[in-house]
mmCIF file of C-alpha atoms and ligand atoms in Angstrom:
data_model
loop_
_atom_site.group_PDB
_atom_site.id
_atom_site.type_symbol
_atom_site.label_atom_id
_atom_site.label_comp_id
_atom_site.label_asym_id
_atom_site.label_seq_id
_atom_site.Cartn_x
_atom_site.Cartn_y
_atom_site.Cartn_z
ATOM 1 C CA MET A 2 -55.592 54.669 -72.884
ATOM 2 C CA TYR A 3 -57.889 53.262 -70.162
ATOM 3 C CA SER A 4 -61.181 53.766 -72.057
ATOM 4 C CA GLY A 5 -62.157 50.072 -72.088
ATOM 5 C CA LEU A 6 -61.128 49.398 -68.496
ATOM 6 C CA GLU A 7 -64.520 49.827 -66.863
ATOM 7 C CA HIS A 8 -66.140 47.414 -69.296
ATOM 8 C CA LYS A 9 -63.376 44.824 -68.818
ATOM 9 C CA LEU A 10 -63.588 45.088 -65.029
ATOM 10 C CA ARG A 11 -67.297 44.435 -65.075
ATOM 11 C CA LYS A 12 -66.561 41.169 -66.858
ATOM 12 C CA GLY A 13 -63.828 40.183 -64.372
ATOM 13 C CA LEU A 14 -64.784 37.379 -62.043
ATOM 14 C CA HIS A 15 -63.587 39.115 -58.866
ATOM 15 C CA SER A 16 -63.238 42.784 -59.789
ATOM 16 C CA LYS A 17 -66.897 43.260 -60.682
ATOM 17 C CA ARG A 18 -67.715 42.741 -57.017
ATOM 18 C CA PHE A 19 -64.870 44.700 -55.476
ATOM 19 C CA VAL A 20 -64.210 47.702 -57.747
ATOM 20 C CA LYS A 21 -66.850 50.332 -56.967
ATOM 21 C CA ASP A 22 -65.504 53.500 -58.475
ATOM 22 C CA LEU A 23 -62.819 54.132 -61.046
ATOM 23 C CA ILE A 24 -61.101 57.527 -61.066
ATOM 24 C CA LEU A 25 -59.044 57.945 -64.227
ATOM 25 C CA LEU A 26 -56.648 60.878 -64.177
ATOM 26 C CA ASP A 27 -54.635 62.301 -67.046
ATOM 27 C CA SER A 28 -52.085 63.676 -64.634
ATOM 28 C CA THR A 29 -51.508 63.845 -60.893
ATOM 29 C CA ASP A 30 -48.658 64.323 -58.457
ATOM 30 C CA SER A 31 -49.339 60.954 -56.824
ATOM 31 C CA THR A 32 -52.347 58.633 -57.022
ATOM 32 C CA ASN A 33 -51.862 57.940 -53.287
ATOM 33 C CA ASN A 34 -52.073 61.688 -52.564
ATOM 34 C CA HIS A 35 -55.210 61.864 -54.665
ATOM 35 C CA GLY A 36 -56.742 58.953 -52.731
ATOM 36 C CA LEU A 37 -55.762 60.407 -49.351
ATOM 37 C CA SER A 38 -57.277 63.781 -50.241
ATOM 38 C CA LEU A 39 -60.673 62.437 -51.346
ATOM 39 C CA LYS A 40 -63.393 63.681 -49.002
ATOM 40 C CA GLU A 41 -65.724 60.754 -49.652
ATOM 41 C CA LYS A 42 -63.618 57.622 -49.596
ATOM 42 C CA LYS A 43 -65.011 54.149 -49.848
ATOM 43 C CA GLU A 44 -63.661 50.666 -50.215
ATOM 44 C CA GLY A 45 -63.267 49.620 -53.830
ATOM 45 C CA MET A 46 -62.352 53.065 -55.163
ATOM 46 C CA VAL A 47 -59.476 52.904 -57.625
ATOM 47 C CA ILE A 48 -57.375 55.819 -58.812
ATOM 48 C CA LEU A 49 -55.361 55.317 -61.965
ATOM 49 C CA ALA A 50 -53.182 57.934 -63.642
ATOM 50 C CA ARG A 51 -51.634 58.089 -67.103
ATOM 51 C CA LYS A 52 -49.030 60.501 -65.818
ATOM 52 C CA GLN A 53 -47.705 60.708 -62.249
ATOM 53 C CA ILE A 54 -45.161 63.414 -61.606
ATOM 54 C CA GLY A 55 -44.525 63.161 -57.858
ATOM 55 C CA GLY A 56 -44.775 59.429 -57.201
ATOM 56 C CA ARG A 57 -43.748 58.396 -53.703
ATOM 57 C CA GLY A 58 -42.027 55.171 -52.672
ATOM 58 C CA ARG A 59 -41.472 53.650 -49.255
ATOM 59 C CA ASP A 60 -39.207 55.354 -46.708
ATOM 60 C CA GLY A 61 -39.630 58.759 -48.327
ATOM 61 C CA ARG A 62 -38.036 57.682 -51.580
ATOM 62 C CA LEU A 63 -39.156 58.877 -55.003
ATOM 63 C CA TRP A 64 -41.016 56.596 -57.387
ATOM 64 C CA HIS A 65 -40.476 57.295 -61.034
ATOM 65 C CA SER A 66 -43.359 56.777 -63.488
ATOM 66 C CA VAL A 67 -43.391 57.608 -67.181
ATOM 67 C CA GLU A 68 -46.519 58.823 -68.958
ATOM 68 C CA ASP A 69 -48.354 55.961 -70.693
ATOM 69 C CA LYS A 70 -45.534 53.535 -69.876
ATOM 70 C CA SER A 71 -46.135 52.838 -66.173
ATOM 71 C CA ILE A 72 -48.984 51.618 -64.026
ATOM 72 C CA ALA A 73 -49.633 54.158 -61.252
ATOM 73 C CA MET A 74 -52.618 52.947 -59.303
ATOM 74 C CA SER A 75 -54.074 53.359 -55.821
ATOM 75 C CA ILE A 76 -56.801 51.174 -54.347
ATOM 76 C CA ILE A 77 -58.816 52.146 -51.288
ATOM 77 C CA ILE A 78 -59.761 49.476 -48.763
ATOM 78 C CA ASP A 79 -61.424 49.667 -45.359
ATOM 79 C CA TYR A 80 -59.028 49.766 -42.444
ATOM 80 C CA PRO A 81 -59.073 46.280 -40.875
ATOM 81 C CA LYS A 82 -60.983 45.801 -37.629
ATOM 82 C CA SER A 83 -57.992 44.094 -36.058
ATOM 83 C CA ASN A 84 -54.603 45.743 -36.230
ATOM 84 C CA ASP A 85 -52.951 42.313 -36.229
ATOM 85 C CA SER A 86 -54.053 41.516 -39.737
ATOM 86 C CA ILE A 87 -52.754 44.736 -41.262
ATOM 87 C CA THR A 88 -49.371 43.183 -42.121
ATOM 88 C CA PHE A 89 -51.171 41.022 -44.643
ATOM 89 C CA VAL A 90 -52.221 43.977 -46.800
ATOM 90 C CA PRO A 91 -48.740 44.544 -48.310
ATOM 91 C CA LEU A 92 -48.302 40.781 -48.665
ATOM 92 C CA LEU A 93 -51.586 40.218 -50.498
ATOM 93 C CA SER A 94 -50.822 43.205 -52.744
ATOM 94 C CA ALA A 95 -47.525 41.603 -53.753
ATOM 95 C CA ASN A 96 -49.385 38.339 -54.419
ATOM 96 C CA ALA A 97 -51.743 40.167 -56.776
ATOM 97 C CA ILE A 98 -48.786 41.606 -58.694
ATOM 98 C CA VAL A 99 -47.023 38.239 -58.976
ATOM 99 C CA ASP A 100 -50.270 36.639 -60.191
ATOM 100 C CA THR A 101 -50.639 39.398 -62.772
ATOM 101 C CA LEU A 102 -47.116 39.090 -64.125
ATOM 102 C CA ASP A 103 -47.548 35.334 -64.254
ATOM 103 C CA PHE A 104 -50.685 35.810 -66.384
ATOM 104 C CA PHE A 105 -48.522 37.677 -68.902
ATOM 105 C CA GLY A 106 -45.939 34.886 -68.857
ATOM 106 C CA LEU A 107 -43.431 36.510 -66.497
ATOM 107 C CA ASN A 108 -41.931 34.803 -63.507
ATOM 108 C CA SER A 109 -41.424 37.172 -60.579
ATOM 109 C CA LYS A 110 -40.336 36.938 -56.956
ATOM 110 C CA ILE A 111 -41.192 38.952 -53.850
ATOM 111 C CA LYS A 112 -38.609 40.670 -51.717
ATOM 112 C CA TRP A 113 -39.991 41.154 -48.218
ATOM 113 C CA PRO A 114 -42.427 42.700 -47.705
ATOM 114 C CA ASN A 115 -43.639 43.718 -51.145
ATOM 115 C CA ASP A 116 -41.020 44.560 -53.743
ATOM 116 C CA VAL A 117 -41.595 42.504 -56.854
ATOM 117 C CA LEU A 118 -38.523 41.426 -58.797
ATOM 118 C CA ILE A 119 -37.859 39.861 -62.173
ATOM 119 C CA ASN A 120 -34.371 38.374 -62.539
ATOM 120 C CA SER A 121 -33.412 40.047 -59.220
ATOM 121 C CA LYS A 122 -34.347 43.521 -60.543
ATOM 122 C CA LYS A 123 -37.264 45.553 -59.257
ATOM 123 C CA VAL A 124 -40.252 45.831 -61.550
ATOM 124 C CA SER A 125 -42.935 46.862 -59.073
ATOM 125 C CA GLY A 126 -43.425 48.301 -55.602
ATOM 126 C CA VAL A 127 -46.256 48.910 -53.155
ATOM 127 C CA LEU A 128 -46.810 51.827 -50.799
ATOM 128 C CA CYS A 129 -49.608 51.309 -48.236
ATOM 129 C CA GLU A 130 -50.740 54.390 -46.325
ATOM 130 C CA SER A 131 -53.509 54.967 -43.781
ATOM 131 C CA SER A 132 -55.979 57.799 -43.853
ATOM 132 C CA PHE A 133 -57.207 59.171 -40.555
ATOM 133 C CA ILE A 134 -60.305 60.741 -39.086
ATOM 134 C CA LYS A 135 -59.699 62.320 -35.664
ATOM 135 C CA ASN A 136 -56.629 60.123 -35.075
ATOM 136 C CA TYR A 137 -58.451 56.928 -36.082
ATOM 137 C CA SER A 138 -57.432 55.164 -39.281
ATOM 138 C CA ASN A 139 -60.427 54.559 -41.450
ATOM 139 C CA PHE A 140 -58.989 53.499 -44.802
ATOM 140 C CA ILE A 141 -55.813 52.100 -46.304
ATOM 141 C CA ILE A 142 -54.607 53.448 -49.620
ATOM 142 C CA VAL A 143 -52.688 50.725 -51.442
ATOM 143 C CA GLY A 144 -50.458 52.344 -54.057
ATOM 144 C CA ILE A 145 -49.053 50.069 -56.738
ATOM 145 C CA GLY A 146 -46.455 51.055 -59.301
ATOM 146 C CA ILE A 147 -45.411 48.742 -62.156
ATOM 147 C CA ASN A 148 -42.722 49.536 -64.695
ATOM 148 C CA VAL A 149 -44.313 48.342 -67.908
ATOM 149 C CA ASN A 150 -43.033 49.782 -71.185
ATOM 150 C CA LEU A 151 -40.046 51.753 -69.871
ATOM 151 C CA ASN A 152 -36.663 51.539 -71.588
ATOM 152 C CA SER A 153 -33.319 51.587 -69.782
ATOM 153 C CA GLU A 154 -32.896 55.278 -70.813
ATOM 154 C CA ASP A 155 -36.077 56.132 -68.885
ATOM 155 C CA PHE A 156 -34.322 55.043 -65.685
ATOM 156 C CA ILE A 157 -31.017 56.713 -66.527
ATOM 157 C CA LYS A 158 -32.761 60.043 -67.191
ATOM 158 C CA ASP A 159 -34.641 60.086 -63.896
ATOM 159 C CA GLY A 160 -31.495 60.581 -61.792
ATOM 160 C CA ILE A 161 -32.752 58.373 -58.936
ATOM 161 C CA ASP A 162 -30.223 56.454 -56.869
ATOM 162 C CA TYR A 163 -31.887 53.031 -56.872
ATOM 163 C CA VAL A 164 -31.439 50.680 -53.899
ATOM 164 C CA ILE A 165 -32.389 47.751 -56.135
ATOM 165 C CA LYS A 166 -31.637 47.860 -59.855
ATOM 166 C CA PRO A 167 -34.891 48.652 -61.689
ATOM 167 C CA THR A 168 -36.332 46.921 -64.717
ATOM 168 C CA SER A 169 -39.545 46.892 -66.738
ATOM 169 C CA LEU A 170 -41.659 44.270 -68.450
ATOM 170 C CA LYS A 171 -40.430 45.586 -71.785
ATOM 171 C CA MET A 172 -36.773 45.437 -70.780
ATOM 172 C CA GLU A 173 -37.196 41.816 -69.699
ATOM 173 C CA THR A 174 -39.090 40.644 -72.780
ATOM 174 C CA SER A 175 -38.401 43.179 -75.576
ATOM 175 C CA LYS A 176 -42.179 43.415 -75.956
ATOM 176 C CA ASN A 177 -44.724 46.174 -75.375
ATOM 177 C CA PHE A 178 -47.665 45.484 -73.089
ATOM 178 C CA SER A 179 -51.141 47.007 -72.947
ATOM 179 C CA LEU A 180 -51.439 49.083 -69.771
ATOM 180 C CA GLU A 181 -55.181 48.582 -69.858
ATOM 181 C CA ASP A 182 -54.862 44.786 -69.911
ATOM 182 C CA ILE A 183 -52.338 44.849 -67.080
ATOM 183 C CA ALA A 184 -54.519 47.186 -64.977
ATOM 184 C CA THR A 185 -57.573 44.958 -65.568
ATOM 185 C CA THR A 186 -55.721 41.776 -64.611
ATOM 186 C CA LEU A 187 -54.142 43.458 -61.592
ATOM 187 C CA LEU A 188 -57.497 44.664 -60.282
ATOM 188 C CA ASN A 189 -59.064 41.278 -60.818
ATOM 189 C CA ASN A 190 -56.210 39.607 -58.914
ATOM 190 C CA PHE A 191 -56.200 42.222 -56.174
ATOM 191 C CA SER A 192 -59.948 41.686 -55.727
ATOM 192 C CA LYS A 193 -59.351 37.938 -55.455
ATOM 193 C CA TRP A 194 -56.665 38.335 -52.761
ATOM 194 C CA ILE A 195 -58.629 40.945 -50.809
ATOM 195 C CA PHE A 196 -61.479 38.445 -50.683
ATOM 196 C CA GLU A 197 -59.091 35.862 -49.171
ATOM 197 C CA TYR A 198 -58.089 38.512 -46.637
ATOM 198 C CA LYS A 199 -61.654 39.478 -45.743
ATOM 199 C CA THR A 200 -62.545 35.840 -45.234
ATOM 200 C CA ASN A 201 -59.535 35.373 -42.946
ATOM 201 C CA ASN A 202 -57.696 33.032 -45.297
ATOM 202 C CA TYR A 203 -54.349 34.316 -44.087
ATOM 203 C CA ASP A 204 -52.817 30.863 -44.610
ATOM 204 C CA ASN A 205 -53.542 31.041 -48.328
ATOM 205 C CA ILE A 206 -52.023 34.510 -48.557
ATOM 206 C CA LEU A 207 -48.880 33.378 -46.730
ATOM 207 C CA LYS A 208 -48.564 30.138 -48.663
ATOM 208 C CA PHE A 209 -48.636 31.871 -52.040
ATOM 209 C CA TRP A 210 -46.355 34.617 -50.786
ATOM 210 C CA LYS A 211 -43.774 32.123 -49.449
ATOM 211 C CA ASN A 212 -43.874 30.098 -52.668
ATOM 212 C CA ASN A 213 -42.716 33.216 -54.466
ATOM 213 C CA TRP A 214 -40.256 34.479 -51.881
ATOM 214 C CA PHE A 215 -36.990 35.896 -53.190
ATOM 215 C CA ASP A 216 -35.020 36.308 -49.964
ATOM 216 C CA GLU A 217 -35.470 32.855 -48.448
ATOM 217 C CA GLY A 218 -32.144 31.471 -47.231
ATOM 218 C CA LYS A 219 -30.303 34.607 -48.342
ATOM 219 C CA GLN A 220 -28.210 36.916 -46.156
ATOM 220 C CA VAL A 221 -30.211 40.085 -45.633
ATOM 221 C CA SER A 222 -29.549 43.300 -43.778
ATOM 222 C CA VAL A 223 -32.372 45.145 -42.106
ATOM 223 C CA ILE A 224 -32.529 48.377 -40.197
ATOM 224 C CA LYS A 225 -34.298 47.703 -36.931
ATOM 225 C CA ASN A 226 -34.725 50.479 -34.373
ATOM 226 C CA GLY A 227 -32.121 52.492 -36.255
ATOM 227 C CA LYS A 228 -29.548 49.665 -36.141
ATOM 228 C CA LEU A 229 -28.329 47.634 -39.100
ATOM 229 C CA ILE A 230 -28.595 43.916 -38.425
ATOM 230 C CA THR A 231 -27.668 41.058 -40.761
ATOM 231 C CA GLY A 232 -28.986 37.520 -40.719
ATOM 232 C CA THR A 233 -30.314 34.731 -42.895
ATOM 233 C CA ALA A 234 -33.926 35.096 -44.046
ATOM 234 C CA LYS A 235 -35.493 32.008 -42.474
ATOM 235 C CA ASP A 236 -39.247 32.380 -42.460
ATOM 236 C CA ILE A 237 -42.295 34.609 -42.504
ATOM 237 C CA ASN A 238 -44.266 33.908 -39.340
ATOM 238 C CA LEU A 239 -48.045 33.590 -39.032
ATOM 239 C CA GLN A 240 -48.303 37.334 -38.433
ATOM 240 C CA GLY A 241 -46.517 38.025 -41.727
ATOM 241 C CA HIS A 242 -43.314 39.188 -39.991
ATOM 242 C CA LEU A 243 -39.864 38.324 -41.264
ATOM 243 C CA VAL A 244 -37.848 35.869 -39.137
ATOM 244 C CA LEU A 245 -34.072 36.155 -39.380
ATOM 245 C CA GLN A 246 -31.633 33.489 -38.204
ATOM 246 C CA MET A 247 -28.891 35.307 -36.308
ATOM 247 C CA GLU A 248 -25.752 33.747 -34.835
ATOM 248 C CA ASP A 249 -27.338 33.864 -31.396
ATOM 249 C CA GLY A 250 -30.925 32.934 -32.244
ATOM 250 C CA LEU A 251 -33.936 34.211 -34.097
ATOM 251 C CA GLU A 252 -34.867 37.848 -34.662
ATOM 252 C CA VAL A 253 -38.385 38.869 -35.714
ATOM 253 C CA ILE A 254 -38.676 41.947 -37.909
ATOM 254 C CA ASN A 255 -42.025 43.703 -37.900
ATOM 255 C CA SER A 256 -41.217 46.395 -40.328
ATOM 256 C CA GLY A 257 -37.985 47.641 -41.704
ATOM 257 C CA GLU A 258 -35.864 47.972 -44.683
ATOM 258 C CA LEU A 259 -34.243 45.055 -46.419
ATOM 259 C CA LYS A 260 -30.998 45.998 -48.052
ATOM 260 C CA ILE A 261 -29.270 43.924 -50.678
HETATM 261 C C1 LIG B 321 -41.783 51.370 -53.335
HETATM 262 O O1 LIG B 321 -41.382 50.336 -53.864
HETATM 263 O O2 LIG B 321 -41.010 52.111 -52.702
HETATM 264 C C2 LIG B 321 -43.234 51.729 -53.443
HETATM 265 C C3 LIG B 321 -43.564 52.337 -54.766
HETATM 266 C C4 LIG B 321 -45.034 52.673 -54.882
HETATM 267 C C5 LIG B 321 -45.349 53.495 -56.108
HETATM 268 C C6 LIG B 321 -46.807 53.673 -56.325
HETATM 269 S S1 LIG B 321 -47.191 54.343 -57.908
HETATM 270 C C7 LIG B 321 -48.838 54.584 -57.427
HETATM 271 C C8 LIG B 321 -48.836 55.071 -55.999
HETATM 272 N N1 LIG B 321 -48.673 56.505 -55.930
HETATM 273 C C9 LIG B 321 -47.525 56.862 -55.351
HETATM 274 O O3 LIG B 321 -47.144 58.029 -55.164
HETATM 275 N N2 LIG B 321 -46.838 55.772 -54.980
HETATM 276 C C10 LIG B 321 -47.552 54.560 -55.324
#
């Protein structure tokens, strides 16, 4: 399945510099769990599984992957020196996914902060988690799931109550895609965006992100401090936070849950 990946990555313009170690698993509960549990972590390690049976999504939700039909990948990066820039990690990850889908001829949009949608349905999601040593974060594990060759029955069978209707590349195009080619392109694009991040090109990250923003101008509901608030998605500020236009002014959302 992923036998040619290493060779292809070495040829990739960006990935040959960033990807240091490729861990290919036949089966795992979650590639993020695998990454978190590694004793010797280092930036540029990538964990990729053919089968993921306990995939985790954001806010404690389940993430459903199907053997040899889904991308289940985790990428380890150093924890940023400044906490302020950490918001950009989910944003740049979404950029890498949008770039990748675009390469395969698919137009996608980003729902804040990092759900990737095709025709308003969710095709990919990102779960970023920190690993700690003695209460200090030392690495971020960026977990990326992409629904590639799944059929609608694959989603019906899984019994998950989806917040956003799911889709796959196959369902949108009636075509099958090579997981290896998608993984290669994704890692090359991720490496490109992480380079922008490391060189403090936050403007570039934000510009691309905003150009592909799904929610802009739409009514969105967010849970902030346990309270549901609704406003119009107006902007993403320079810190990567969502700015909502409320009846009585602007509200900045640092983290939270966008509901449709
Ligand atoms: C979300 O949209 O809620 C995030 C989904 C993230 C899923 C990926 S699949 C690879 C990695 N391993 C996991 O357990 N989760 C992430």
